[in-house]
Amino acid sequence: QVRVAESGGGLVQAGGSLRLFCVVSSSTFSLSAIDWYRQAPGNQRELVASIDTGGSAKYADSVKGRFTISRDNAEKVGYLQMRNLKPEDTAVYYCNVTPLDGVPYWGQGTQVTVSS
């Protein structure tokens, strides 16, 4: 049984920052990959950032230099620090957790709205 819950979204002006949280209930969190996706109305779901079990991070070109993904294995929390937000970052952000069995689990999403 794996549960994923995102939080931290909100309304922010362009150039502002938000920190998203991904709280995970899983006995194997430290051995799970963590991904952040986003989906805006009319757009396909986009992979924003990933962090593997060793802490190696990858980012979409659109967010490189602005977003930072991290994890706290002791607290079983994933993070997405978003800086210099742009209106095009507006989307529902989802946390995806893939444990040892390879089956991905999704949270309900958190809305990020960036005003111009």
GROMACS .gro file of C-alpha atoms in nm:
model
  116
    1GLN     CA    1   0.000   0.000   0.000
    2VAL     CA    2   0.155   0.326  -0.121
    3ARG     CA    3  -0.004   0.668  -0.075
    4VAL     CA    4   0.119   0.991  -0.230
    5ALA     CA    5   0.001   1.340  -0.138
    6GLU     CA    6   0.120   1.667  -0.293
    7SER     CA    7   0.091   2.008  -0.132
    8GLY     CA    8   0.242   2.354  -0.155
    9GLY     CA    9   0.075   2.482  -0.468
   10GLY     CA   10  -0.087   2.820  -0.491
   11LEU     CA   11  -0.109   3.150  -0.673
   12VAL     CA   12   0.213   3.343  -0.725
   13GLN     CA   13   0.326   3.633  -0.939
   14ALA     CA   14   0.574   3.581  -1.220
   15GLY     CA   15   0.925   3.575  -1.079
   16GLY     CA   16   0.810   3.434  -0.748
   17SER     CA   17   0.882   3.101  -0.584
   18LEU     CA   18   0.693   2.802  -0.449
   19ARG     CA   19   0.801   2.483  -0.279
   20LEU     CA   20   0.601   2.169  -0.347
   21PHE     CA   21   0.589   1.875  -0.111
   22CYS     CA   22   0.531   1.509  -0.189
   23VAL     CA   23   0.450   1.316   0.127
   24VAL     CA   24   0.473   0.942   0.074
   25SER     CA   25   0.348   0.652   0.281
   26SER     CA   26   0.571   0.363   0.179
   27SER     CA   27   0.801   0.127   0.361
   28THR     CA   28   1.038   0.136   0.064
   29PHE     CA   29   1.050   0.511   0.001
   30SER     CA   30   1.431   0.520   0.003
   31LEU     CA   31   1.431   0.265  -0.280
   32SER     CA   32   1.172   0.451  -0.486
   33ALA     CA   33   1.224   0.692  -0.771
   34ILE     CA   34   1.046   1.027  -0.737
   35ASP     CA   35   0.917   1.219  -1.038
   36TRP     CA   36   0.733   1.548  -1.070
   37TYR     CA   37   0.497   1.592  -1.363
   38ARG     CA   38   0.273   1.878  -1.462
   39GLN     CA   39  -0.029   1.911  -1.683
   40ALA     CA   40  -0.186   2.234  -1.802
   41PRO     CA   41  -0.528   2.255  -1.967
   42GLY     CA   42  -0.502   2.148  -2.329
   43ASN     CA   43  -0.149   2.015  -2.279
   44GLN     CA   44  -0.009   1.667  -2.241
   45ARG     CA   45   0.138   1.557  -1.912
   46GLU     CA   46   0.500   1.668  -1.894
   47LEU     CA   47   0.783   1.524  -1.690
   48VAL     CA   48   0.939   1.816  -1.503
   49ALA     CA   49   1.202   1.659  -1.280
   50SER     CA   50   1.319   1.321  -1.156
   51ILE     CA   51   1.538   1.199  -0.873
   52ASP     CA   52   1.657   0.843  -0.839
   53THR     CA   53   1.743   0.640  -0.532
   54GLY     CA   54   2.101   0.767  -0.542
   55GLY     CA   55   1.999   1.132  -0.549
   56SER     CA   56   2.077   1.189  -0.916
   57ALA     CA   57   1.843   1.453  -1.056
   58LYS     CA   58   1.722   1.529  -1.407
   59TYR     CA   59   1.519   1.823  -1.532
   60ALA     CA   60   1.318   1.923  -1.832
   61ASP     CA   61   1.492   2.190  -2.038
   62SER     CA   62   1.210   2.432  -1.966
   63VAL     CA   63   1.285   2.435  -1.592
   64LYS     CA   64   1.661   2.386  -1.575
   65GLY     CA   65   1.824   2.646  -1.356
   66ARG     CA   66   1.493   2.737  -1.194
   67PHE     CA   67   1.361   2.418  -1.032
   68THR     CA   68   1.536   2.190  -0.785
   69ILE     CA   69   1.417   1.841  -0.696
   70SER     CA   70   1.524   1.681  -0.370
   71ARG     CA   71   1.421   1.414  -0.122
   72ASP     CA   72   1.438   1.339   0.248
   73ASN     CA   73   1.443   0.965   0.294
   74ALA     CA   74   1.413   0.986   0.672
   75GLU     CA   75   1.091   1.189   0.650
   76LYS     CA   76   0.973   1.019   0.329
   77VAL     CA   77   0.915   1.349   0.154
   78GLY     CA   78   0.999   1.464  -0.195
   79TYR     CA   79   1.039   1.831  -0.278
   80LEU     CA   80   1.025   2.052  -0.582
   81GLN     CA   81   1.163   2.400  -0.522
   82MET     CA   82   1.044   2.630  -0.799
   83ARG     CA   83   1.208   2.969  -0.850
   84ASN     CA   84   1.161   3.247  -1.104
   85LEU     CA   85   0.821   3.109  -1.191
   86LYS     CA   86   0.673   3.196  -1.527
   87PRO     CA   87   0.311   3.200  -1.646
   88GLU     CA   88   0.386   2.897  -1.862
   89ASP     CA   89   0.461   2.703  -1.542
   90THR     CA   90   0.092   2.719  -1.457
   91ALA     CA   91  -0.035   2.362  -1.428
   92VAL     CA   92  -0.143   2.091  -1.191
   93TYR     CA   93   0.173   1.934  -1.053
   94TYR     CA   94   0.174   1.564  -0.974
   95CYS     CA   95   0.419   1.356  -0.775
   96ASN     CA   96   0.487   1.008  -0.905
   97VAL     CA   97   0.651   0.746  -0.685
   98THR     CA   98   0.781   0.419  -0.822
   99PRO     CA   99   0.869   0.163  -0.552
  100LEU     CA  100   1.054  -0.165  -0.581
  101ASP     CA  101   0.780  -0.345  -0.770
  102GLY     CA  102   0.804  -0.094  -1.053
  103VAL     CA  103   0.440   0.015  -1.028
  104PRO     CA  104   0.401   0.394  -1.029
  105TYR     CA  105   0.179   0.566  -0.775
  106TRP     CA  106   0.031   0.910  -0.831
  107GLY     CA  107  -0.086   1.179  -0.596
  108GLN     CA  108  -0.396   1.390  -0.649
  109GLY     CA  109  -0.198   1.690  -0.771
  110THR     CA  110  -0.154   2.045  -0.650
  111GLN     CA  111  -0.244   2.353  -0.854
  112VAL     CA  112   0.027   2.606  -0.935
  113THR     CA  113  -0.092   2.929  -1.093
  114VAL     CA  114   0.155   3.197  -1.201
  115SER     CA  115   0.011   3.535  -1.289
  116SER     CA  116   0.172   3.756  -1.552
   0.00000   0.00000   0.00000
